[in-house]
């Protein structure tokens, strides 16, 4: 059984014994040089940022944390932007965030590359919420209103802009403010903002409290969830091999979630404090699986980059093909 201890404020350390010699030869063309021989992973520690503790919790619930030959240190974050800032600052090696958040950080100069890519088949994981009884019934009604799409450059920010454009609304005609999810939730409840663009589980939690979704992200979201890593971690043969093994465990854990909805729903309810039926509905949307780098993935990343550049969120364009350094597949 793995030994679990608490580190930093809300972090976990998972240690699994046993010898492990793994070749660090996996990766994509153009990747960082691999080790010329086997890597002893018992000497390796990888530090990962984890949004709401979901990835580490899922690995434990599915049994995929058993037998890890390397040490994993978890730091918990409420959203993707501070997670990436921790990687940028050297406090974490890698972590899971939406593609849009990743490209925004890279565009701002963060020394990151995408080490692994997951995709979900459904695109309704984000939505535009208004309070119960609000006169706002469509995106077109947002002119002159105050809307919080969580943090600047977040997936919610991108989806809001795409929703406005699809409805023929100039983003300049909307008062867009940026708030962390918990602050935005409180602001919506108090009436300080008129609408809130967010993602699950915040989305379903607000609905449970009476908020109404006037439009979700169907047709606007690429469904890509990335695991960016620092270039320093990817250049380290031991960390690179450990990250590759970790991502394959994450993929198997996602498959466990898909194949065991009742057990997965109970686990997610315990993690989020949501009712079991609501938790089960949330994770039913999140059927991510690890996918190889492809022309379609690069094209989706480039579309996001281009949108952010046009908004002034990213200072200059970035070639999407250069942001990937896949360690698996």
C-alpha positions as CSV (number, residue, x, y, z in Angstrom):
1,X,0.0,0.0,0.0
2,X,1.3,3.5,-0.7
3,X,2.2,5.7,2.2
4,X,0.4,9.1,2.2
5,X,1.6,12.1,4.1
6,X,0.5,15.8,4.0
7,X,3.0,18.4,2.7
8,X,2.7,22.2,2.3
9,X,-0.8,23.6,2.8
10,X,-3.0,21.1,1.0
11,X,-0.6,18.7,-0.7
12,X,0.0,15.0,-0.6
13,X,3.0,12.9,-0.9
14,X,2.6,9.3,-2.2
15,X,5.5,6.9,-1.9
16,X,5.5,3.4,-3.3
17,X,8.4,1.0,-2.7
18,X,9.9,-1.5,-5.1
19,X,12.6,-1.3,-7.7
20,X,11.8,0.2,-11.0
21,X,14.0,0.6,-14.0
22,X,12.2,2.3,-16.9
23,X,13.6,3.4,-20.2
24,X,13.1,7.1,-20.7
25,X,12.9,6.7,-24.5
26,X,9.3,7.6,-25.0
27,X,8.3,10.9,-26.5
28,X,7.5,12.7,-29.7
29,X,9.7,13.7,-32.5
30,X,11.6,16.8,-31.5
31,X,11.3,16.0,-27.8
32,X,14.0,16.6,-25.3
33,X,16.8,14.1,-25.4
34,X,16.0,10.8,-23.6
35,X,18.3,9.0,-21.3
36,X,20.6,6.5,-23.1
37,X,19.8,3.8,-20.6
38,X,17.3,2.8,-18.0
39,X,16.3,5.3,-15.3
40,X,16.0,4.2,-11.6
41,X,12.6,5.7,-10.8
42,X,13.0,4.9,-7.1
43,X,15.2,8.0,-6.9
44,X,12.8,10.3,-8.7
45,X,10.3,12.8,-7.2
46,X,7.8,14.6,-9.4
47,X,5.7,17.5,-8.1
48,X,2.3,17.9,-9.6
49,X,-0.4,20.6,-9.3
50,X,-3.9,19.2,-8.8
51,X,-7.1,21.2,-9.3
52,X,-9.4,20.5,-6.3
53,X,-7.4,17.3,-5.6
54,X,-9.2,15.5,-8.5
55,X,-6.4,13.7,-10.2
56,X,-4.7,12.4,-7.1
57,X,-8.0,11.4,-5.6
58,X,-9.1,9.6,-8.8
59,X,-5.8,7.7,-8.9
60,X,-6.3,6.6,-5.3
61,X,-10.0,5.7,-5.8
62,X,-9.2,3.6,-8.9
63,X,-6.1,1.9,-7.4
64,X,-3.8,3.4,-10.0
65,X,-1.6,5.0,-7.3
66,X,-0.5,1.5,-6.1
67,X,3.0,0.5,-7.1
68,X,4.2,3.9,-8.2
69,X,8.0,3.5,-8.1
70,X,8.6,7.2,-7.8
71,X,7.6,9.8,-5.3
72,X,4.7,12.1,-6.1
73,X,4.1,15.4,-4.3
74,X,0.7,17.0,-4.8
75,X,-0.2,20.7,-4.4
76,X,-3.9,21.6,-4.6
77,X,-5.2,24.5,-6.6
78,X,-8.7,25.9,-7.1
79,X,-8.2,26.6,-10.8
80,X,-5.6,26.2,-13.6
81,X,-4.0,29.7,-13.7
82,X,-2.4,29.5,-10.2
83,X,-1.4,25.9,-10.9
84,X,0.6,27.0,-14.0
85,X,2.1,29.9,-12.1
86,X,3.4,27.4,-9.6
87,X,5.0,25.5,-12.5
88,X,6.4,28.7,-13.9
89,X,7.9,29.6,-10.5
90,X,9.5,26.1,-10.2
91,X,7.3,25.0,-7.3
92,X,5.6,22.2,-9.3
93,X,6.8,20.2,-12.3
94,X,3.5,19.6,-14.1
95,X,-0.2,19.5,-13.7
96,X,-3.5,19.1,-15.5
97,X,-5.3,22.2,-17.0
98,X,-7.5,23.0,-20.0
99,X,-5.7,23.6,-23.3
100,X,-6.8,27.3,-23.4
101,X,-5.2,28.0,-20.0
102,X,-2.0,26.3,-21.1
103,X,-1.6,28.2,-24.4
104,X,-2.3,31.5,-22.6
105,X,0.5,30.8,-20.1
106,X,2.9,29.7,-22.8
107,X,2.0,32.8,-24.8
108,X,2.9,34.9,-21.7
109,X,6.4,33.4,-21.7
110,X,6.0,30.5,-19.2
111,X,8.7,27.8,-19.9
112,X,6.2,25.0,-20.4
113,X,5.5,22.3,-23.0
114,X,2.5,20.0,-23.2
115,X,3.6,16.6,-22.1
116,X,0.3,14.8,-22.5
117,X,-3.2,15.4,-24.0
118,X,-6.6,14.1,-22.9
119,X,-9.8,14.6,-24.8
120,X,-13.5,14.3,-23.7
121,X,-16.2,13.5,-26.2
122,X,-18.8,15.9,-24.7
123,X,-18.4,19.7,-25.0
124,X,-21.0,20.9,-22.4
125,X,-18.7,21.2,-19.4
126,X,-18.9,25.0,-19.3
127,X,-21.9,27.2,-19.1
128,X,-23.2,30.8,-18.7
129,X,-25.2,31.1,-15.5
130,X,-27.6,33.8,-14.4
131,X,-29.4,34.0,-11.0
132,X,-32.9,32.6,-10.5
133,X,-35.4,35.1,-11.7
134,X,-32.9,37.0,-13.8
135,X,-34.4,38.8,-16.9
136,X,-31.4,37.7,-18.9
137,X,-32.6,34.8,-21.1
138,X,-30.0,34.8,-23.9
139,X,-26.4,35.8,-24.7
140,X,-27.7,38.8,-26.6
141,X,-29.1,40.2,-23.4
142,X,-25.6,40.6,-21.9
143,X,-25.1,44.0,-23.6
144,X,-24.4,46.5,-20.8
145,X,-24.3,43.7,-18.2
146,X,-21.4,42.5,-15.9
147,X,-20.1,39.0,-16.5
148,X,-17.4,37.1,-14.7
149,X,-15.7,34.3,-16.7
150,X,-13.5,33.3,-13.8
151,X,-9.9,34.2,-14.5
152,X,-8.4,36.0,-17.5
153,X,-7.3,33.5,-20.1
154,X,-9.2,30.7,-18.6
155,X,-11.4,28.2,-20.5
156,X,-14.5,30.2,-19.3
157,X,-13.0,33.4,-20.7
158,X,-12.5,31.8,-24.1
159,X,-16.0,30.2,-24.2
160,X,-17.6,33.5,-23.2
161,X,-16.0,35.4,-26.0
162,X,-17.0,32.7,-28.5
163,X,-20.6,32.8,-27.2
164,X,-20.7,36.6,-27.6
165,X,-19.3,36.4,-31.1
166,X,-21.8,33.7,-32.1
167,X,-24.6,35.9,-30.8
168,X,-23.3,38.9,-32.6
169,X,-22.4,40.8,-29.4
170,X,-19.2,42.8,-29.3
171,X,-17.3,41.9,-26.2
172,X,-16.6,45.6,-25.7
173,X,-20.3,46.0,-25.0
174,X,-20.1,43.7,-22.0
175,X,-18.5,44.6,-18.7
176,X,-16.2,41.6,-18.2
177,X,-14.6,41.2,-14.8
178,X,-12.3,38.5,-13.6
179,X,-12.8,36.6,-10.4
180,X,-11.7,33.3,-8.9
181,X,-14.5,30.7,-9.1
182,X,-15.4,31.0,-5.4
183,X,-15.5,34.8,-5.5
184,X,-17.6,34.7,-8.7
185,X,-20.0,32.3,-7.1
186,X,-20.5,34.7,-4.2
187,X,-20.8,37.7,-6.5
188,X,-23.5,36.0,-8.5
189,X,-25.5,35.1,-5.4
190,X,-25.2,38.7,-4.0
191,X,-26.1,40.4,-7.3
192,X,-22.7,42.0,-7.8
193,X,-22.5,40.4,-11.2
194,X,-25.2,39.6,-13.7
195,X,-23.8,36.4,-15.1
196,X,-21.1,33.9,-14.5
197,X,-19.3,31.7,-17.0
198,X,-17.8,28.7,-15.3
199,X,-17.1,25.0,-15.5
200,X,-18.0,21.8,-13.5
201,X,-18.2,21.2,-10.6
202,X,-18.9,24.9,-10.0
203,X,-21.5,24.9,-12.9
204,X,-23.6,22.1,-11.5
205,X,-23.3,23.4,-7.9
206,X,-24.7,26.8,-8.9
207,X,-27.5,25.1,-10.8
208,X,-28.3,23.1,-7.7
209,X,-28.6,26.4,-5.8
210,X,-31.1,27.7,-8.3
211,X,-28.9,29.4,-11.0
212,X,-30.0,28.9,-14.6
213,X,-27.7,28.1,-17.6
214,X,-28.7,30.2,-20.6
215,X,-26.1,28.7,-22.9
216,X,-23.4,26.0,-22.5
217,X,-20.2,25.3,-24.4
218,X,-21.5,22.8,-26.9
219,X,-19.9,23.4,-30.3
220,X,-17.4,25.9,-28.8
221,X,-15.1,23.8,-26.7
222,X,-12.4,21.6,-28.1
223,X,-12.7,19.2,-25.1
224,X,-8.9,19.1,-24.7
225,X,-7.3,18.7,-21.2
226,X,-3.5,19.0,-21.2
227,X,-0.7,18.2,-18.8
228,X,1.9,20.9,-19.3
229,X,5.3,20.4,-17.7
230,X,8.2,22.7,-17.1
231,X,10.9,22.5,-19.7
232,X,13.3,21.7,-16.9
233,X,11.3,18.7,-15.8
234,X,11.0,17.4,-19.4
235,X,14.7,17.7,-19.9
236,X,15.4,15.6,-16.8
237,X,15.3,11.9,-17.9
238,X,14.0,10.6,-14.5
239,X,11.2,13.1,-14.2
240,X,10.3,12.7,-17.9
241,X,10.0,8.9,-17.5
242,X,8.0,9.3,-14.3
243,X,5.6,11.8,-15.9
244,X,5.1,9.4,-18.8
245,X,4.2,6.6,-16.4
246,X,2.0,8.9,-14.3
247,X,-0.1,10.0,-17.3
248,X,-0.7,6.4,-18.3
249,X,-2.0,5.7,-14.8
250,X,-4.3,8.8,-15.2
251,X,-5.6,7.4,-18.4
252,X,-6.4,4.0,-16.8
253,X,-8.1,5.9,-13.9
254,X,-10.3,7.8,-16.3
255,X,-11.2,4.4,-17.9
256,X,-12.1,3.2,-14.4
257,X,-14.4,6.2,-14.0
258,X,-16.1,5.4,-17.3
259,X,-16.5,1.7,-16.6
260,X,-17.6,2.2,-12.9
261,X,-20.1,5.1,-12.8
262,X,-21.6,4.2,-9.4
263,X,-18.2,3.9,-7.6
264,X,-16.8,6.9,-9.4
265,X,-19.9,9.0,-8.5
266,X,-19.6,8.0,-4.9
267,X,-15.9,9.0,-4.9
268,X,-16.5,12.3,-6.6
269,X,-19.4,13.1,-4.2
270,X,-17.0,12.5,-1.3
271,X,-14.4,14.8,-2.9
272,X,-16.7,17.6,-3.8
273,X,-19.4,17.3,-1.1
274,X,-22.0,17.2,-3.9
275,X,-25.0,14.9,-3.7
276,X,-24.2,11.5,-5.3
277,X,-26.6,11.9,-8.1
278,X,-25.2,15.3,-9.1
279,X,-21.6,14.1,-8.7
280,X,-22.4,11.2,-11.0
281,X,-23.9,13.5,-13.6
282,X,-20.8,15.7,-13.5
283,X,-18.3,13.0,-14.1
284,X,-20.5,11.5,-16.8
285,X,-19.5,14.5,-18.9
286,X,-15.8,14.0,-18.2
287,X,-14.9,10.9,-20.3
288,X,-11.3,12.0,-21.0
289,X,-8.9,9.6,-22.6
290,X,-5.2,10.0,-23.4
291,X,-4.8,10.7,-27.1
292,X,-1.7,11.1,-29.3
293,X,-0.6,14.4,-30.7
294,X,-2.3,15.0,-34.1
295,X,-2.8,17.6,-36.7
296,X,-6.3,18.2,-35.3
297,X,-5.0,18.8,-31.8
298,X,-2.4,21.3,-33.2
299,X,-5.2,23.0,-35.2
300,X,-7.4,23.4,-32.2
301,X,-4.5,24.8,-30.2
302,X,-3.8,27.3,-33.0
303,X,-7.4,28.4,-33.1
304,X,-7.3,29.1,-29.3
305,X,-4.0,31.0,-29.7
306,X,-5.4,33.1,-32.5
307,X,-8.5,33.9,-30.5
308,X,-6.5,35.0,-27.5
309,X,-4.2,37.2,-29.7
310,X,-7.2,38.9,-31.3
311,X,-8.5,39.7,-27.8
312,X,-5.2,41.1,-26.6
313,X,-5.0,38.3,-23.9
314,X,-1.8,37.0,-25.5
315,X,0.8,39.6,-26.5
316,X,1.9,37.9,-29.7
317,X,1.1,34.8,-31.7
318,X,2.7,31.4,-31.0
319,X,3.1,28.5,-33.3
320,X,1.0,25.7,-31.8
321,X,3.2,23.0,-33.2
322,X,6.0,24.3,-30.9
323,X,4.1,24.0,-27.6
324,X,4.0,20.2,-27.5
325,X,6.6,17.7,-26.2
326,X,4.6,14.6,-25.7
327,X,6.1,12.0,-23.4
328,X,3.6,9.3,-24.3
329,X,2.2,7.9,-27.6
